[in-house]
mmCIF file of C-alpha atoms in Angstrom:
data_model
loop_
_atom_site.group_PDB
_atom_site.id
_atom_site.type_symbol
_atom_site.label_atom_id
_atom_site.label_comp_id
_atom_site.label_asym_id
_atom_site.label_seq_id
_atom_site.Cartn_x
_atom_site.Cartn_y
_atom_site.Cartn_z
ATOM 1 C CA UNK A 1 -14.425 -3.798 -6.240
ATOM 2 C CA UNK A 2 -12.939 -6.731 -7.091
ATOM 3 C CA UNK A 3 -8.654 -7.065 -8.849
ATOM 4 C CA UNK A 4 -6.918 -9.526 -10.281
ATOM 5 C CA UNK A 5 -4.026 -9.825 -11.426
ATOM 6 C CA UNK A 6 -2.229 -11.919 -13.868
ATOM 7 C CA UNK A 7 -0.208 -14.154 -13.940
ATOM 8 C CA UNK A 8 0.615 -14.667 -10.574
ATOM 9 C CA UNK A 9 4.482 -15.047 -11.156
ATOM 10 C CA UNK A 10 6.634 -15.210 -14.032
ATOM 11 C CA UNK A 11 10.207 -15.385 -14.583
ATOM 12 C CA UNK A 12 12.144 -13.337 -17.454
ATOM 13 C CA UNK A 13 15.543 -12.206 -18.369
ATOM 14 C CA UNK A 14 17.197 -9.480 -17.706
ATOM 15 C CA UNK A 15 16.708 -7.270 -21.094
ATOM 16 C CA UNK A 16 13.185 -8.450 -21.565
ATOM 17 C CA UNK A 17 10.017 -6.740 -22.094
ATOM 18 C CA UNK A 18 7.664 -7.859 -19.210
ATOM 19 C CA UNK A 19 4.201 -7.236 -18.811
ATOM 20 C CA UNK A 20 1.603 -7.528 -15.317
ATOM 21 C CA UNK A 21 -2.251 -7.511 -16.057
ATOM 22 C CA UNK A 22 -4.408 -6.416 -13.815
ATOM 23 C CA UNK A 23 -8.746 -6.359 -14.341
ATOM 24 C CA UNK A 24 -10.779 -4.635 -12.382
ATOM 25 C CA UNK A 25 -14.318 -5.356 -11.500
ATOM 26 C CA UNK A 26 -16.620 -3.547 -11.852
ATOM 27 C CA UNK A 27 -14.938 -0.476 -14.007
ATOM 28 C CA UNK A 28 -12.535 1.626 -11.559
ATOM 29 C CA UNK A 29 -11.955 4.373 -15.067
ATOM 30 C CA UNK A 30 -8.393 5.616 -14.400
ATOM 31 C CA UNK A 31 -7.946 5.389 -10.962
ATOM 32 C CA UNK A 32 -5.482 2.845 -10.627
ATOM 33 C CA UNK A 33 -2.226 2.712 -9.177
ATOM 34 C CA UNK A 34 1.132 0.349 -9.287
ATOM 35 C CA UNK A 35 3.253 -0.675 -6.648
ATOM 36 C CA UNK A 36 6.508 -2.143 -6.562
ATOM 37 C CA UNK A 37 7.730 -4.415 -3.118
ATOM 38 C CA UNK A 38 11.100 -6.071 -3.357
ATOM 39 C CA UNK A 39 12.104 -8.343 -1.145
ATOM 40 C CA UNK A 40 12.802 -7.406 2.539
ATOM 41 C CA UNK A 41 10.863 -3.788 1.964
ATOM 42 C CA UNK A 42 8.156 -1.480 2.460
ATOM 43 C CA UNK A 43 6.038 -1.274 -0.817
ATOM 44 C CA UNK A 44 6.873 1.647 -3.565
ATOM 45 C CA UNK A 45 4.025 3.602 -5.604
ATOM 46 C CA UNK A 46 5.235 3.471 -9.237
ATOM 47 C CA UNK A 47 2.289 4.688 -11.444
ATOM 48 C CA UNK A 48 -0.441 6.264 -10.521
ATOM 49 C CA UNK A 49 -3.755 7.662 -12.384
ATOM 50 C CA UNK A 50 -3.088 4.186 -14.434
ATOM 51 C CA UNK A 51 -0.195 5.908 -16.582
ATOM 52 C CA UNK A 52 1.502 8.820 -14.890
ATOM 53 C CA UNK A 53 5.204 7.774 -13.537
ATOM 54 C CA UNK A 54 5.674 8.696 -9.725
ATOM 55 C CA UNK A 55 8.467 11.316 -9.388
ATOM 56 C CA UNK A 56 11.937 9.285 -9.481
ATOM 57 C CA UNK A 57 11.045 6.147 -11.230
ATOM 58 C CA UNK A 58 13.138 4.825 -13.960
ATOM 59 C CA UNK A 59 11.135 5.420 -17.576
ATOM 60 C CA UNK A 60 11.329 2.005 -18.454
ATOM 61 C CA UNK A 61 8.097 1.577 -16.294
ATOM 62 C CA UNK A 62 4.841 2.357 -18.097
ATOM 63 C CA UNK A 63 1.181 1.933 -17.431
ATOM 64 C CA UNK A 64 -2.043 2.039 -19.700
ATOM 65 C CA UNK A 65 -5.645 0.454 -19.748
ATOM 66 C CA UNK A 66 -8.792 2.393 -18.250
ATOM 67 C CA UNK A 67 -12.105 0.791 -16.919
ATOM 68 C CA UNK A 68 -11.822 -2.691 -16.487
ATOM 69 C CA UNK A 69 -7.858 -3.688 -18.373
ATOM 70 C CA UNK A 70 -4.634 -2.176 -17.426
ATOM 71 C CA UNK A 71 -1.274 -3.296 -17.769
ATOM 72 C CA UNK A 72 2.578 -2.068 -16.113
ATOM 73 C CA UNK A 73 5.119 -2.584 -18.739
ATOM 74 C CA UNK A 74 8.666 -3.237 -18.222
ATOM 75 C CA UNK A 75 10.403 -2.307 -21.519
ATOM 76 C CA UNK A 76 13.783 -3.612 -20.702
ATOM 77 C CA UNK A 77 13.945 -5.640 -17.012
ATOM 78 C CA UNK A 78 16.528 -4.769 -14.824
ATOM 79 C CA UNK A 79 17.980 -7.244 -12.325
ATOM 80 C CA UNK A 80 17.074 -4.581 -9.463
ATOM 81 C CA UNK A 81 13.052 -4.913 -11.157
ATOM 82 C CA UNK A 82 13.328 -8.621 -8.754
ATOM 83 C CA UNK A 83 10.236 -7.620 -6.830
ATOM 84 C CA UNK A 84 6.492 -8.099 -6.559
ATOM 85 C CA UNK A 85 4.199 -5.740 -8.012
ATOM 86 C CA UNK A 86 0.633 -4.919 -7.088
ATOM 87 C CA UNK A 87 -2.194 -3.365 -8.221
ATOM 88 C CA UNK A 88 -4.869 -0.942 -6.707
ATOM 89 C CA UNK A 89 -7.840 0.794 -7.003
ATOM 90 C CA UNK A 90 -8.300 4.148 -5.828
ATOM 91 C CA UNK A 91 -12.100 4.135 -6.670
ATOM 92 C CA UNK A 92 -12.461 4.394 -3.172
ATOM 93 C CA UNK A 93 -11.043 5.428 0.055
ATOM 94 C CA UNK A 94 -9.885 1.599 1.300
ATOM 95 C CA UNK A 95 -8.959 1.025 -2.037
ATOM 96 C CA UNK A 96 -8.382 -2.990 -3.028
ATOM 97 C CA UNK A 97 -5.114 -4.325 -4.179
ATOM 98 C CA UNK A 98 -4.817 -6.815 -6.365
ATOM 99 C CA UNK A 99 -3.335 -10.300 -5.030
ATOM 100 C CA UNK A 100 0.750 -9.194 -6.430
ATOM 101 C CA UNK A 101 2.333 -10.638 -8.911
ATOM 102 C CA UNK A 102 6.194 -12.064 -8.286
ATOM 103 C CA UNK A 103 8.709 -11.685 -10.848
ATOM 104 C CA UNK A 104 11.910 -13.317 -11.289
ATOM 105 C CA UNK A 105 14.721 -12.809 -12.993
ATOM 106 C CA UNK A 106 15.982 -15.945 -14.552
ATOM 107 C CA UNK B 1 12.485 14.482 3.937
ATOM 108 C CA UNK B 2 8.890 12.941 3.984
ATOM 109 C CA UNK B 3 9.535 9.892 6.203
ATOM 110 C CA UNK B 4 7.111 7.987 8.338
ATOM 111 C CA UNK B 5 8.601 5.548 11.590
ATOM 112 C CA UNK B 6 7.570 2.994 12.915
ATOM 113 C CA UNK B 7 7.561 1.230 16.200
ATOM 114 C CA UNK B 8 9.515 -2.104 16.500
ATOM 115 C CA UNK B 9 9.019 -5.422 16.157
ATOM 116 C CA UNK B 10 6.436 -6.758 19.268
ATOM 117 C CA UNK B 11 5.968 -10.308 20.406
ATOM 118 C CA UNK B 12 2.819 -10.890 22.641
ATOM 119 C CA UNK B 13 0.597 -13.219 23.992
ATOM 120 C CA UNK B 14 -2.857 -13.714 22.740
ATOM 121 C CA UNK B 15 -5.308 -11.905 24.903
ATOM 122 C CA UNK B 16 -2.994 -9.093 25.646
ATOM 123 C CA UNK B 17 -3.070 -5.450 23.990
ATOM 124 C CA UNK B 18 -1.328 -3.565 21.801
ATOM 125 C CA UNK B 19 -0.559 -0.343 20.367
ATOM 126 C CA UNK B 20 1.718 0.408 17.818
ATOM 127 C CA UNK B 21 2.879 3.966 16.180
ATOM 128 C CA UNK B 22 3.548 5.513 13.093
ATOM 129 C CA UNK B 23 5.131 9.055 13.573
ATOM 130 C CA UNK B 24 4.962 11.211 10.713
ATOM 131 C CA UNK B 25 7.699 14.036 9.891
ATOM 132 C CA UNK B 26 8.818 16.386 7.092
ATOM 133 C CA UNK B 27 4.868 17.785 5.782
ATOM 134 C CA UNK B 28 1.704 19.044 7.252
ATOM 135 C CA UNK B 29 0.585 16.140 9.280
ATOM 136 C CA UNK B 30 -2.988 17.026 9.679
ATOM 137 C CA UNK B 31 -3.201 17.662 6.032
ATOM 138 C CA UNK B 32 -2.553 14.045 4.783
ATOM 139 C CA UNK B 33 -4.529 10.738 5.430
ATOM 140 C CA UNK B 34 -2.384 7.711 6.851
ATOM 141 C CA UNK B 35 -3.529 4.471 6.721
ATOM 142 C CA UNK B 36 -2.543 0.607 7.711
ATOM 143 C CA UNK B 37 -1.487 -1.931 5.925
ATOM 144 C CA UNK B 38 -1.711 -5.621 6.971
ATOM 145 C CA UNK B 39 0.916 -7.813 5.244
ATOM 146 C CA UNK B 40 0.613 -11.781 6.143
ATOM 147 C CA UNK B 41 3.741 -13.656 6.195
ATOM 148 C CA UNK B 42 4.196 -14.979 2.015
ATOM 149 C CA UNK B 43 1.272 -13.143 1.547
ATOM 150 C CA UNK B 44 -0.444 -9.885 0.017
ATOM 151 C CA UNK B 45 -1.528 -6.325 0.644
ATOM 152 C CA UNK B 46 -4.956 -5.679 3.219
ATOM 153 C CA UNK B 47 -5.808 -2.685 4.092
ATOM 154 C CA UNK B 48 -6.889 -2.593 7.945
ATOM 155 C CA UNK B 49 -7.997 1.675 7.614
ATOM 156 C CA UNK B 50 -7.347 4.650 7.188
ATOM 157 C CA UNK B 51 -7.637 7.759 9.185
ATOM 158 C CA UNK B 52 -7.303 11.813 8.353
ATOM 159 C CA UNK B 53 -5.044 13.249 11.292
ATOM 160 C CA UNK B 54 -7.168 16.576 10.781
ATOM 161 C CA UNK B 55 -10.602 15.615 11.401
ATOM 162 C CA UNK B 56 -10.193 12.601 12.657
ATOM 163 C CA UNK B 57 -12.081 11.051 9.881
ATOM 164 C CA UNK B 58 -11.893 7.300 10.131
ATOM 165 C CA UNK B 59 -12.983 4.393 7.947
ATOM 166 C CA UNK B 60 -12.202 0.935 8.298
ATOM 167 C CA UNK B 61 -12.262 -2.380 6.304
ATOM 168 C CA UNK B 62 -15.045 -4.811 6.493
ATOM 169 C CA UNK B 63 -12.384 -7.307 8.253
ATOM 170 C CA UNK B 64 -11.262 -4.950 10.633
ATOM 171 C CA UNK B 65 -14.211 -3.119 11.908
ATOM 172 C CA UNK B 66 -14.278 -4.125 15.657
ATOM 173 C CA UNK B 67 -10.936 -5.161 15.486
ATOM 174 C CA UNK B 68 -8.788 -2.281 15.899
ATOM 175 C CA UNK B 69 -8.765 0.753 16.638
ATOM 176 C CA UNK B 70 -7.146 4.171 14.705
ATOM 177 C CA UNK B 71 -5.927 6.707 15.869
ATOM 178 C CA UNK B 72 -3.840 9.888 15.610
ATOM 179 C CA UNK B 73 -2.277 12.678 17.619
ATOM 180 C CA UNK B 74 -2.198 15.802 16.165
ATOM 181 C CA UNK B 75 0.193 17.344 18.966
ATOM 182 C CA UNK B 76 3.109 14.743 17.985
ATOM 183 C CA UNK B 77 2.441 14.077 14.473
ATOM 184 C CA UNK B 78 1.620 10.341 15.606
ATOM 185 C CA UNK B 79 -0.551 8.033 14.429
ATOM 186 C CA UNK B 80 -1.587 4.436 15.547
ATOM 187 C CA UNK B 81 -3.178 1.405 15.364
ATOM 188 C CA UNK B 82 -4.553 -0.888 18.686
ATOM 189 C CA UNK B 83 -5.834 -4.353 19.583
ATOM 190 C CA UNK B 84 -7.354 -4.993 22.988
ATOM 191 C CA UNK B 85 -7.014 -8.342 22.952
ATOM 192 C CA UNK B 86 -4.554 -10.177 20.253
ATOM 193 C CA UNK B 87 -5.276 -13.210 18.462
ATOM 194 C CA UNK B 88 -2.253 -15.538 16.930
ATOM 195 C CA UNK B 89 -4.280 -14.560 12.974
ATOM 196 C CA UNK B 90 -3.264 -10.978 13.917
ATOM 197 C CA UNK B 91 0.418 -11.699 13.609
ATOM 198 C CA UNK B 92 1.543 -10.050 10.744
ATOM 199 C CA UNK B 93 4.089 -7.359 9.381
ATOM 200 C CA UNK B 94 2.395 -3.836 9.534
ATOM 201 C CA UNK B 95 2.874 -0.890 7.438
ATOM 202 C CA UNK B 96 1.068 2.660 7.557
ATOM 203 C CA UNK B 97 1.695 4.894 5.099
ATOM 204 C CA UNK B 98 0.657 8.248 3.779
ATOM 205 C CA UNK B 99 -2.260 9.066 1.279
ATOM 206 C CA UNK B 100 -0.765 11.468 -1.412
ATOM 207 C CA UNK B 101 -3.024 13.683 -3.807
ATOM 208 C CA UNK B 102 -2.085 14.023 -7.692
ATOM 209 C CA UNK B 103 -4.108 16.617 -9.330
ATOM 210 C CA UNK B 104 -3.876 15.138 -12.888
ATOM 211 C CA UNK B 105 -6.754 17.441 -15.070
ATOM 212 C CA UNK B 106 -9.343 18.436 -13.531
ATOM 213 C CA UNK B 107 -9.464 15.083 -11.044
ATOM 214 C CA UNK B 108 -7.737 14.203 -8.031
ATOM 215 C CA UNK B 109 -5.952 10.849 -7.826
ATOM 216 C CA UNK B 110 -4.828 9.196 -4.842
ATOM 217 C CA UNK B 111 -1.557 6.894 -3.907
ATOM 218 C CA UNK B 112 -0.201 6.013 -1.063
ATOM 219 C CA UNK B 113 3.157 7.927 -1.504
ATOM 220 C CA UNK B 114 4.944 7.540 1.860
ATOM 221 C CA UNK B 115 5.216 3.923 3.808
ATOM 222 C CA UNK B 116 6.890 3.507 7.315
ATOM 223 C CA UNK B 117 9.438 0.680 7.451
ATOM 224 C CA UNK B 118 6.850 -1.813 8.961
ATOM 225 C CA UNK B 119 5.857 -3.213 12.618
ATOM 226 C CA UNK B 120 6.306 -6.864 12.923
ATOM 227 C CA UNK B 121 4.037 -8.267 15.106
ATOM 228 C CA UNK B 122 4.108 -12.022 16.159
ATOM 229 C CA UNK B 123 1.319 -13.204 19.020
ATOM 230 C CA UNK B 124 2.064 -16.724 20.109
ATOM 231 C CA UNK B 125 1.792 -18.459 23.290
#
């Protein structure tokens, strides 16, 4: 299973609403999780099941799409959001990440 | 606390071997599968494999098979991840990290929850 992500980096301020495509192919349904890595650390799991919230992550974070399209939504960026986020599907075991997108804050 | 830790940071020569560790603490070790992450320098996530401290279950990725080895003890709530004989592509930061289970209606959904602080390793003559 192939996932790709979109764009690859983007810059925003801090206030913005950002949002992180991700496609999968072929069709993964919901099982599709988001990671954040900022810079210097170990990756964090931030949604998982394509929209639930992992337990302590800020609510501004939010996740949709099933199948094929999902997006992570950032309703109001944060300076501390500075990170790269990932993609993956769960559809199997060794599930594939997509190639991160890097996001800056401008 | 759920943590996983790592072993440090090695620096070999290519040829040699290598084993690195990941020892689990704070949950049912045997219960939860860990697996390894490759991270390139700049670069993304790869998954190297995964194994299930309980059985012992082990799958690998299609770029790793033959490469590596997995491994756990049960007995110290360690698990790890081997080369026999390094090459300078293997040098690379190295995470493992633990497979959580989210029972979301009537599925099961799968993230990795826990991640150990990383193993740098750097193989250069």
């Amino acid at each position: 299973i192939q996932m790709t992500q979109s764009p690859s980096s983007l810059s925003a301020f801090v206030g913005d609403r950002v949002t992180i495509a991700c496609r999968a192919s072929p069709s993964v349904s919901n099982f599709l999780n988001w990671y954040q890595q900022k810079p210097g650390k170990a990756p964090n799991l931030l949604i998982y099941a394509a929209s639930n919230l992992q337990s302590g992550v800020p609510s501004r974070f939010n996740g949709s799409g099933s199948g094929t399209d999902f997006t992570l939504t950032i309703s109001s960026l944060q300076p501390e959001d500075l990170a790269t986020y990932y993609c993956q599907q769960t559809y199997s075991v060794l599930g594939t990440f997509g190639q991160g997108t890097r996001l800056e804050i401008k | 606390e759920v943590q996983l830790v790592q072993s440090g940071a090695e620096v070999k020569k290519p040829g040699e071997s290598l084993k690195i560790s990941c020892k689990a603490s704070g949950y049912s070790f045997s219960t939860y599968w860990i697996g390894w992450v490759r991270q390139m320098p700049g670069k993304g996530l790869e998954w190297m494999g995964i194994i299930h401290p309980g059985d012992s279950d082990i799958r690998y990725s299609p770029s790793s098979e033959g490469q590596v080895t997995i491994s756990a003890d049960k007995s110290i709530s360690t698990a790890y991840l081997q080369w026999n004989s390094l090459k300078a592509s293997d040098s690379a930061l190295y995470y493992c990290a633990r497979r959580g289970r989210y029972n979301y209606g009537d599925l099961s959904y799968y993230g990795l929850d826990v991640w150990g602080h990383g193993t740098t390793v750097t193989v250069s003559s």
